[in-house]
């Protein structure tokens, strides 16, 4: 079974630009979560989508947004990029079903390395 | 809201040494606990997890972790490390109800000297 895939793997942007990152979850997984990983902060939760609805949201400004499509693929968008947005953005998928006991075993993709100049 | 503390930021050990990485969480309710590992150039992968039952859980590659509820801890251990264990290790927690997000610690970088 193929793992979580993320595109692109590397991205260089300049301040003020916007960027869209893509994530394809493992087949059958309906939940997709996004995390920002930086050396000092570790992994910070951005948001989670389930059945095309945002189910959880972390403490990031409104410049960070996302969406999920009917095939569970997800995108995240960052508008008006700042230098501090440089990070590894990780996507994770899990099989959990709505209403089931929380079983948040997440499978991570390789990430997209975003550099903002 | 839950939080996770990993007090060891960088640990350096020689091969065959024993390892213990600390993880403490803050949350008043029932939790699920995880250790993830990120080898150099590779993606994050699950090392082991605790949901309920025996508080001593065994994971891949000889790792184990013990959940001590009274101490809010979930320390990772390995009796004899190998050079290939060089990686970054992350402890994570999520609340055992609803659809709560995973909260990660800041990670511990482990360097094994051959």
PDB file of C-alpha atoms in Angstrom, chain A residues 33-74:
ATOM      1  CA  UNK A  33      -3.671  16.507   9.527  1.00  0.00           C
ATOM      2  CA  UNK A  34      -1.039  19.145   8.825  1.00  0.00           C
ATOM      3  CA  UNK A  35       1.924  20.054  11.007  1.00  0.00           C
ATOM      4  CA  UNK A  36       4.672  22.623  10.821  1.00  0.00           C
ATOM      5  CA  UNK A  37       8.093  21.386  11.912  1.00  0.00           C
ATOM      6  CA  UNK A  38      10.857  23.815  12.841  1.00  0.00           C
ATOM      7  CA  UNK A  39      14.104  23.155  14.743  1.00  0.00           C
ATOM      8  CA  UNK A  40      13.141  25.137  17.816  1.00  0.00           C
ATOM      9  CA  UNK A  41       9.445  24.385  18.032  1.00  0.00           C
ATOM     10  CA  UNK A  42       9.210  20.751  17.024  1.00  0.00           C
ATOM     11  CA  UNK A  43       5.922  19.800  15.405  1.00  0.00           C
ATOM     12  CA  UNK A  44       3.114  22.291  15.704  1.00  0.00           C
ATOM     13  CA  UNK A  45      -0.392  21.242  14.743  1.00  0.00           C
ATOM     14  CA  UNK A  46      -1.963  23.330  11.991  1.00  0.00           C
ATOM     15  CA  UNK A  47      -5.314  21.711  11.262  1.00  0.00           C
ATOM     16  CA  UNK A  48      -7.102  18.442  10.620  1.00  0.00           C
ATOM     17  CA  UNK A  49      -9.655  17.586   7.970  1.00  0.00           C
ATOM     18  CA  UNK A  50     -12.168  14.781   7.918  1.00  0.00           C
ATOM     19  CA  UNK A  51     -14.781  14.267   5.223  1.00  0.00           C
ATOM     20  CA  UNK A  52     -13.970  17.632   3.636  1.00  0.00           C
ATOM     21  CA  UNK A  53     -14.564  19.473   6.941  1.00  0.00           C
ATOM     22  CA  UNK A  54     -12.027  21.096   9.191  1.00  0.00           C
ATOM     23  CA  UNK A  55     -12.352  19.232  12.455  1.00  0.00           C
ATOM     24  CA  UNK A  56      -9.510  20.707  14.506  1.00  0.00           C
ATOM     25  CA  UNK A  57      -7.435  23.817  14.231  1.00  0.00           C
ATOM     26  CA  UNK A  58      -4.174  24.858  15.848  1.00  0.00           C
ATOM     27  CA  UNK A  59      -2.989  28.304  16.881  1.00  0.00           C
ATOM     28  CA  UNK A  60      -1.844  29.668  13.562  1.00  0.00           C
ATOM     29  CA  UNK A  61      -2.893  32.933  11.912  1.00  0.00           C
ATOM     30  CA  UNK A  62      -5.571  33.051   9.257  1.00  0.00           C
ATOM     31  CA  UNK A  63      -2.890  33.176   6.554  1.00  0.00           C
ATOM     32  CA  UNK A  64      -2.743  29.423   6.957  1.00  0.00           C
ATOM     33  CA  UNK A  65      -5.716  27.634   5.474  1.00  0.00           C
ATOM     34  CA  UNK A  66      -6.536  24.255   4.081  1.00  0.00           C
ATOM     35  CA  UNK A  67      -9.149  22.134   2.458  1.00  0.00           C
ATOM     36  CA  UNK A  68      -9.936  18.520   1.752  1.00  0.00           C
ATOM     37  CA  UNK A  69     -11.451  17.053  -1.353  1.00  0.00           C
ATOM     38  CA  UNK A  70     -13.952  14.252  -1.725  1.00  0.00           C
ATOM     39  CA  UNK A  71     -11.152  11.772  -2.435  1.00  0.00           C
ATOM     40  CA  UNK A  72      -9.551  12.766   0.922  1.00  0.00           C
ATOM     41  CA  UNK A  73      -6.649  14.531  -0.753  1.00  0.00           C
ATOM     42  CA  UNK A  74      -5.829  17.752   1.029  1.00  0.00           C
TER      43      UNK A  74
END
